[in-house]
Amino acid sequence: MEISAQDQQVPPSSPVSTPAPDDLLTEPQTRADLLQYYCHLTLDPNTLYREMVLSEGDRKAVLTDLVQEYPEHPDRFSHLYQVLCREGLSGRCYWEVEFQGSVEIAVAYRDLGRSDYYSECAFGCNDKSWSLDINGNDTCFRHNDEEKAVPEPQSSRVGVFLDHKAGNLTFYCVCESTLQLLHREETTFTKPLYPGLWLIDTAQLCDRE
């Protein structure tokens, strides 16, 4: 499923305020601006690594020490603590992730590898995915196995703004109603992008607030 916030293709429980056409040309400056593009996302259990479990309506992922008896599925990550969302994104979309422990907050094309070599599956290690890797002081942005240093987030909530057509992917640290810019990547996207998570503890997609 592909969604774009300005098309309002989100569940009724998570309404999106659609900007006027002229506003679509303006870069959002505040969290309130970004929330106009909020997308209600859900994690796809068919992609979930076998030692992870979902809860909160498939919006929270937890890594466990037990192998779960999930059915075989070609979309499932077989070697990495990763999961993708069901929704493919285009247009302008915004979402937030609350996390504990190390986490990678990513977007990827649907044809990202699942059980191939590490470089073909891991977020940020190939040309099919872009990832913000948060590990304490060792925080970076990664794409095609190239890293860029990023400031350490000052809170455990990160906002992600995607402008697919413009080729912009921006990560923010969300501290209550204020934003700390972590990284902005400018590139060209050729297909819908699926948000994803890698984690060693817990990560959750946040409700619109």
mmCIF file of C-alpha atoms in Angstrom:
data_model
loop_
_atom_site.group_PDB
_atom_site.id
_atom_site.type_symbol
_atom_site.label_atom_id
_atom_site.label_comp_id
_atom_site.label_asym_id
_atom_site.label_seq_id
_atom_site.Cartn_x
_atom_site.Cartn_y
_atom_site.Cartn_z
ATOM 1 C CA MET A 1 0.000 0.000 0.000
ATOM 2 C CA GLU A 2 1.356 3.424 -0.986
ATOM 3 C CA ILE A 3 0.321 6.544 0.900
ATOM 4 C CA SER A 4 0.965 10.242 0.705
ATOM 5 C CA ALA A 5 -0.095 12.589 3.482
ATOM 6 C CA GLN A 6 -1.389 15.216 1.119
ATOM 7 C CA ASP A 7 -3.675 12.587 -0.447
ATOM 8 C CA GLN A 8 -5.118 11.847 3.017
ATOM 9 C CA GLN A 9 -4.721 8.084 2.461
ATOM 10 C CA VAL A 10 -4.516 7.232 6.158
ATOM 11 C CA PRO A 11 -6.900 5.478 8.543
ATOM 12 C CA PRO A 12 -9.847 7.604 9.765
ATOM 13 C CA SER A 13 -8.531 7.393 13.340
ATOM 14 C CA SER A 14 -5.447 9.383 12.314
ATOM 15 C CA PRO A 15 -6.683 12.360 10.273
ATOM 16 C CA VAL A 16 -4.251 14.440 8.278
ATOM 17 C CA SER A 17 -4.732 18.169 7.732
ATOM 18 C CA THR A 18 -4.133 18.810 4.045
ATOM 19 C CA PRO A 19 -2.206 22.017 3.261
ATOM 20 C CA ALA A 20 -3.303 24.380 0.509
ATOM 21 C CA PRO A 21 -1.452 23.793 -2.797
ATOM 22 C CA ASP A 22 0.790 26.846 -2.360
ATOM 23 C CA ASP A 23 1.914 25.543 1.027
ATOM 24 C CA LEU A 24 3.217 22.354 -0.563
ATOM 25 C CA LEU A 25 6.089 24.358 -2.016
ATOM 26 C CA THR A 26 7.224 25.580 1.402
ATOM 27 C CA GLU A 27 9.620 23.665 3.621
ATOM 28 C CA PRO A 28 8.024 22.994 7.044
ATOM 29 C CA GLN A 29 9.693 25.036 9.780
ATOM 30 C CA THR A 30 8.035 23.870 13.004
ATOM 31 C CA ARG A 31 6.668 20.663 14.490
ATOM 32 C CA ALA A 32 3.173 22.012 13.917
ATOM 33 C CA ASP A 33 4.035 22.429 10.236
ATOM 34 C CA LEU A 34 5.358 18.878 10.059
ATOM 35 C CA LEU A 35 2.316 17.398 11.753
ATOM 36 C CA GLN A 36 0.239 18.557 8.781
ATOM 37 C CA TYR A 37 1.897 15.677 6.939
ATOM 38 C CA TYR A 38 1.532 13.085 9.703
ATOM 39 C CA CYS A 39 1.060 9.521 8.430
ATOM 40 C CA HIS A 40 -0.356 6.724 10.562
ATOM 41 C CA LEU A 41 2.004 3.802 9.959
ATOM 42 C CA THR A 42 1.891 0.153 11.007
ATOM 43 C CA LEU A 43 4.681 -2.397 11.183
ATOM 44 C CA ASP A 44 4.375 -5.358 8.843
ATOM 45 C CA PRO A 45 4.453 -8.691 10.741
ATOM 46 C CA ASN A 46 5.427 -10.474 7.529
ATOM 47 C CA THR A 47 8.781 -8.648 7.563
ATOM 48 C CA LEU A 48 9.451 -9.065 11.298
ATOM 49 C CA TYR A 49 12.608 -10.842 12.478
ATOM 50 C CA ARG A 50 11.741 -14.009 14.423
ATOM 51 C CA GLU A 51 13.049 -12.777 17.790
ATOM 52 C CA MET A 52 10.927 -9.634 17.684
ATOM 53 C CA VAL A 53 7.292 -9.189 18.701
ATOM 54 C CA LEU A 54 4.737 -6.518 17.825
ATOM 55 C CA SER A 55 2.093 -4.892 20.025
ATOM 56 C CA GLU A 56 0.033 -1.679 20.273
ATOM 57 C CA GLY A 57 -1.757 -2.396 17.013
ATOM 58 C CA ASP A 58 1.464 -3.343 15.196
ATOM 59 C CA ARG A 59 3.058 -0.003 16.093
ATOM 60 C CA LYS A 60 5.514 -1.167 18.764
ATOM 61 C CA ALA A 61 8.395 -3.619 18.273
ATOM 62 C CA VAL A 62 10.354 -5.347 21.034
ATOM 63 C CA LEU A 63 13.397 -7.586 20.702
ATOM 64 C CA THR A 64 13.157 -10.726 22.831
ATOM 65 C CA ASP A 65 15.472 -13.659 23.531
ATOM 66 C CA LEU A 66 12.925 -16.195 22.273
ATOM 67 C CA VAL A 67 12.462 -17.356 18.701
ATOM 68 C CA GLN A 68 8.832 -16.847 17.707
ATOM 69 C CA GLU A 69 6.985 -19.408 15.589
ATOM 70 C CA TYR A 70 6.076 -17.065 12.768
ATOM 71 C CA PRO A 71 5.067 -18.557 9.411
ATOM 72 C CA GLU A 72 7.564 -18.609 6.590
ATOM 73 C CA HIS A 73 7.294 -15.549 4.381
ATOM 74 C CA PRO A 74 9.534 -14.214 1.592
ATOM 75 C CA ASP A 75 9.367 -10.694 3.070
ATOM 76 C CA ARG A 76 10.703 -11.737 6.491
ATOM 77 C CA PHE A 77 14.177 -10.585 7.573
ATOM 78 C CA SER A 78 15.966 -13.802 8.412
ATOM 79 C CA HIS A 79 19.250 -12.556 9.923
ATOM 80 C CA LEU A 80 18.774 -8.981 11.168
ATOM 81 C CA TYR A 81 16.696 -7.339 13.923
ATOM 82 C CA GLN A 82 14.660 -5.423 11.361
ATOM 83 C CA VAL A 83 11.049 -4.740 10.406
ATOM 84 C CA LEU A 84 9.415 -2.636 7.692
ATOM 85 C CA CYS A 85 6.103 -0.820 7.679
ATOM 86 C CA ARG A 86 3.181 -1.951 5.570
ATOM 87 C CA GLU A 87 2.797 1.436 3.934
ATOM 88 C CA GLY A 88 4.852 2.655 1.004
ATOM 89 C CA LEU A 89 5.302 6.432 1.084
ATOM 90 C CA SER A 90 5.355 9.045 -1.632
ATOM 91 C CA GLY A 91 4.656 12.764 -1.580
ATOM 92 C CA ARG A 92 5.234 14.479 1.773
ATOM 93 C CA CYS A 93 4.955 12.388 4.942
ATOM 94 C CA TYR A 94 5.955 12.827 8.587
ATOM 95 C CA TRP A 95 6.168 10.328 11.458
ATOM 96 C CA GLU A 96 7.832 10.022 14.857
ATOM 97 C CA VAL A 97 9.562 7.142 16.622
ATOM 98 C CA GLU A 98 10.066 6.715 20.384
ATOM 99 C CA PHE A 99 12.879 4.329 21.290
ATOM 100 C CA GLN A 100 14.907 2.711 24.056
ATOM 101 C CA GLY A 101 18.434 1.445 23.463
ATOM 102 C CA SER A 102 20.229 1.533 20.140
ATOM 103 C CA VAL A 103 18.011 1.954 17.115
ATOM 104 C CA GLU A 104 18.142 2.504 13.376
ATOM 105 C CA ILE A 105 15.326 4.562 11.881
ATOM 106 C CA ALA A 106 15.247 3.936 8.173
ATOM 107 C CA VAL A 107 13.408 4.078 4.881
ATOM 108 C CA ALA A 108 13.898 1.483 2.175
ATOM 109 C CA TYR A 109 12.631 0.324 -1.163
ATOM 110 C CA ARG A 110 10.397 -2.726 -1.012
ATOM 111 C CA ASP A 111 12.940 -4.860 -2.871
ATOM 112 C CA LEU A 112 15.543 -4.536 -0.113
ATOM 113 C CA GLY A 113 17.123 -7.953 0.505
ATOM 114 C CA ARG A 114 15.705 -10.157 3.250
ATOM 115 C CA SER A 115 17.969 -13.189 3.546
ATOM 116 C CA ASP A 116 20.934 -12.332 1.337
ATOM 117 C CA TYR A 117 24.335 -11.038 2.361
ATOM 118 C CA TYR A 118 24.460 -8.448 5.143
ATOM 119 C CA SER A 119 25.263 -5.612 2.773
ATOM 120 C CA GLU A 120 22.147 -6.357 0.716
ATOM 121 C CA CYS A 121 19.771 -6.452 3.714
ATOM 122 C CA ALA A 122 21.031 -4.094 6.420
ATOM 123 C CA PHE A 123 19.573 -0.592 6.553
ATOM 124 C CA GLY A 124 22.002 1.955 5.155
ATOM 125 C CA CYS A 125 24.474 -0.601 3.797
ATOM 126 C CA ASN A 126 23.205 -0.533 0.216
ATOM 127 C CA ASP A 127 21.661 1.754 -2.392
ATOM 128 C CA LYS A 128 18.114 0.669 -1.470
ATOM 129 C CA SER A 129 17.946 2.115 2.052
ATOM 130 C CA TRP A 130 18.731 5.242 4.106
ATOM 131 C CA SER A 131 19.189 5.042 7.871
ATOM 132 C CA LEU A 132 19.744 7.175 10.959
ATOM 133 C CA ASP A 133 21.786 4.992 13.332
ATOM 134 C CA ILE A 134 21.551 5.995 17.004
ATOM 135 C CA ASN A 135 23.963 4.361 19.425
ATOM 136 C CA GLY A 136 24.759 6.836 22.182
ATOM 137 C CA ASN A 137 27.638 9.094 21.154
ATOM 138 C CA ASP A 138 28.125 7.022 18.011
ATOM 139 C CA THR A 139 25.280 8.424 15.923
ATOM 140 C CA CYS A 140 25.423 8.665 12.146
ATOM 141 C CA PHE A 141 23.446 8.724 8.925
ATOM 142 C CA ARG A 142 24.201 5.898 6.540
ATOM 143 C CA HIS A 143 23.441 5.141 2.895
ATOM 144 C CA ASN A 144 25.178 2.708 0.544
ATOM 145 C CA ASP A 145 27.579 1.911 3.414
ATOM 146 C CA GLU A 146 28.814 5.500 3.613
ATOM 147 C CA GLU A 147 28.497 7.247 6.986
ATOM 148 C CA LYS A 148 27.995 10.894 7.930
ATOM 149 C CA ALA A 149 28.412 12.065 11.523
ATOM 150 C CA VAL A 150 25.212 13.267 13.214
ATOM 151 C CA PRO A 151 24.717 15.061 16.578
ATOM 152 C CA GLU A 152 23.558 12.822 19.399
ATOM 153 C CA PRO A 153 19.788 13.262 19.923
ATOM 154 C CA GLN A 154 18.862 14.998 23.182
ATOM 155 C CA SER A 155 15.668 12.991 23.610
ATOM 156 C CA SER A 156 14.375 9.507 22.829
ATOM 157 C CA ARG A 157 11.961 10.674 20.133
ATOM 158 C CA VAL A 158 12.940 11.242 16.517
ATOM 159 C CA GLY A 159 10.785 12.807 13.813
ATOM 160 C CA VAL A 160 11.218 11.918 10.149
ATOM 161 C CA PHE A 161 10.043 14.108 7.277
ATOM 162 C CA LEU A 162 10.031 12.716 3.755
ATOM 163 C CA ASP A 163 9.510 14.888 0.698
ATOM 164 C CA HIS A 164 9.657 12.134 -1.894
ATOM 165 C CA LYS A 165 9.277 14.292 -4.995
ATOM 166 C CA ALA A 166 11.920 16.791 -3.866
ATOM 167 C CA GLY A 167 14.269 13.994 -2.787
ATOM 168 C CA ASN A 168 14.586 15.238 0.798
ATOM 169 C CA LEU A 169 14.769 13.048 3.895
ATOM 170 C CA THR A 170 15.101 14.920 7.194
ATOM 171 C CA PHE A 171 15.552 13.642 10.748
ATOM 172 C CA TYR A 172 14.768 15.699 13.854
ATOM 173 C CA CYS A 173 15.140 15.166 17.565
ATOM 174 C CA VAL A 174 11.749 16.013 19.090
ATOM 175 C CA CYS A 175 11.927 17.671 22.516
ATOM 176 C CA GLU A 176 8.323 18.413 23.487
ATOM 177 C CA SER A 177 7.249 20.967 20.860
ATOM 178 C CA THR A 178 10.749 21.960 19.719
ATOM 179 C CA LEU A 179 12.918 20.367 17.053
ATOM 180 C CA GLN A 180 16.661 19.716 16.821
ATOM 181 C CA LEU A 181 17.810 19.109 13.255
ATOM 182 C CA LEU A 182 19.894 15.945 13.143
ATOM 183 C CA HIS A 183 20.410 15.386 9.430
ATOM 184 C CA ARG A 184 18.958 16.306 6.056
ATOM 185 C CA GLU A 185 19.725 14.142 3.040
ATOM 186 C CA GLU A 186 19.133 15.341 -0.512
ATOM 187 C CA THR A 187 18.926 12.678 -3.195
ATOM 188 C CA THR A 188 16.581 11.232 -5.827
ATOM 189 C CA PHE A 189 13.987 8.614 -4.917
ATOM 190 C CA THR A 190 12.715 6.433 -7.735
ATOM 191 C CA LYS A 191 10.187 4.218 -5.932
ATOM 192 C CA PRO A 192 7.904 4.356 -2.876
ATOM 193 C CA LEU A 193 9.766 4.174 0.443
ATOM 194 C CA TYR A 194 8.867 1.921 3.357
ATOM 195 C CA PRO A 195 9.814 3.109 6.866
ATOM 196 C CA GLY A 196 11.771 0.546 8.859
ATOM 197 C CA LEU A 197 13.324 -0.106 12.259
ATOM 198 C CA TRP A 198 16.328 -2.000 13.554
ATOM 199 C CA LEU A 199 16.511 -2.254 17.336
ATOM 200 C CA ILE A 200 18.037 -4.075 20.274
ATOM 201 C CA ASP A 201 15.399 -3.058 22.824
ATOM 202 C CA THR A 202 12.142 -1.267 21.981
ATOM 203 C CA ALA A 203 10.872 1.194 19.386
ATOM 204 C CA GLN A 204 7.375 2.515 18.774
ATOM 205 C CA LEU A 205 5.647 4.578 16.115
ATOM 206 C CA CYS A 206 4.119 7.568 17.883
ATOM 207 C CA ASP A 207 0.541 8.765 17.689
ATOM 208 C CA ARG A 208 -0.131 12.242 16.412
ATOM 209 C CA GLU A 209 -0.115 14.628 19.388
#
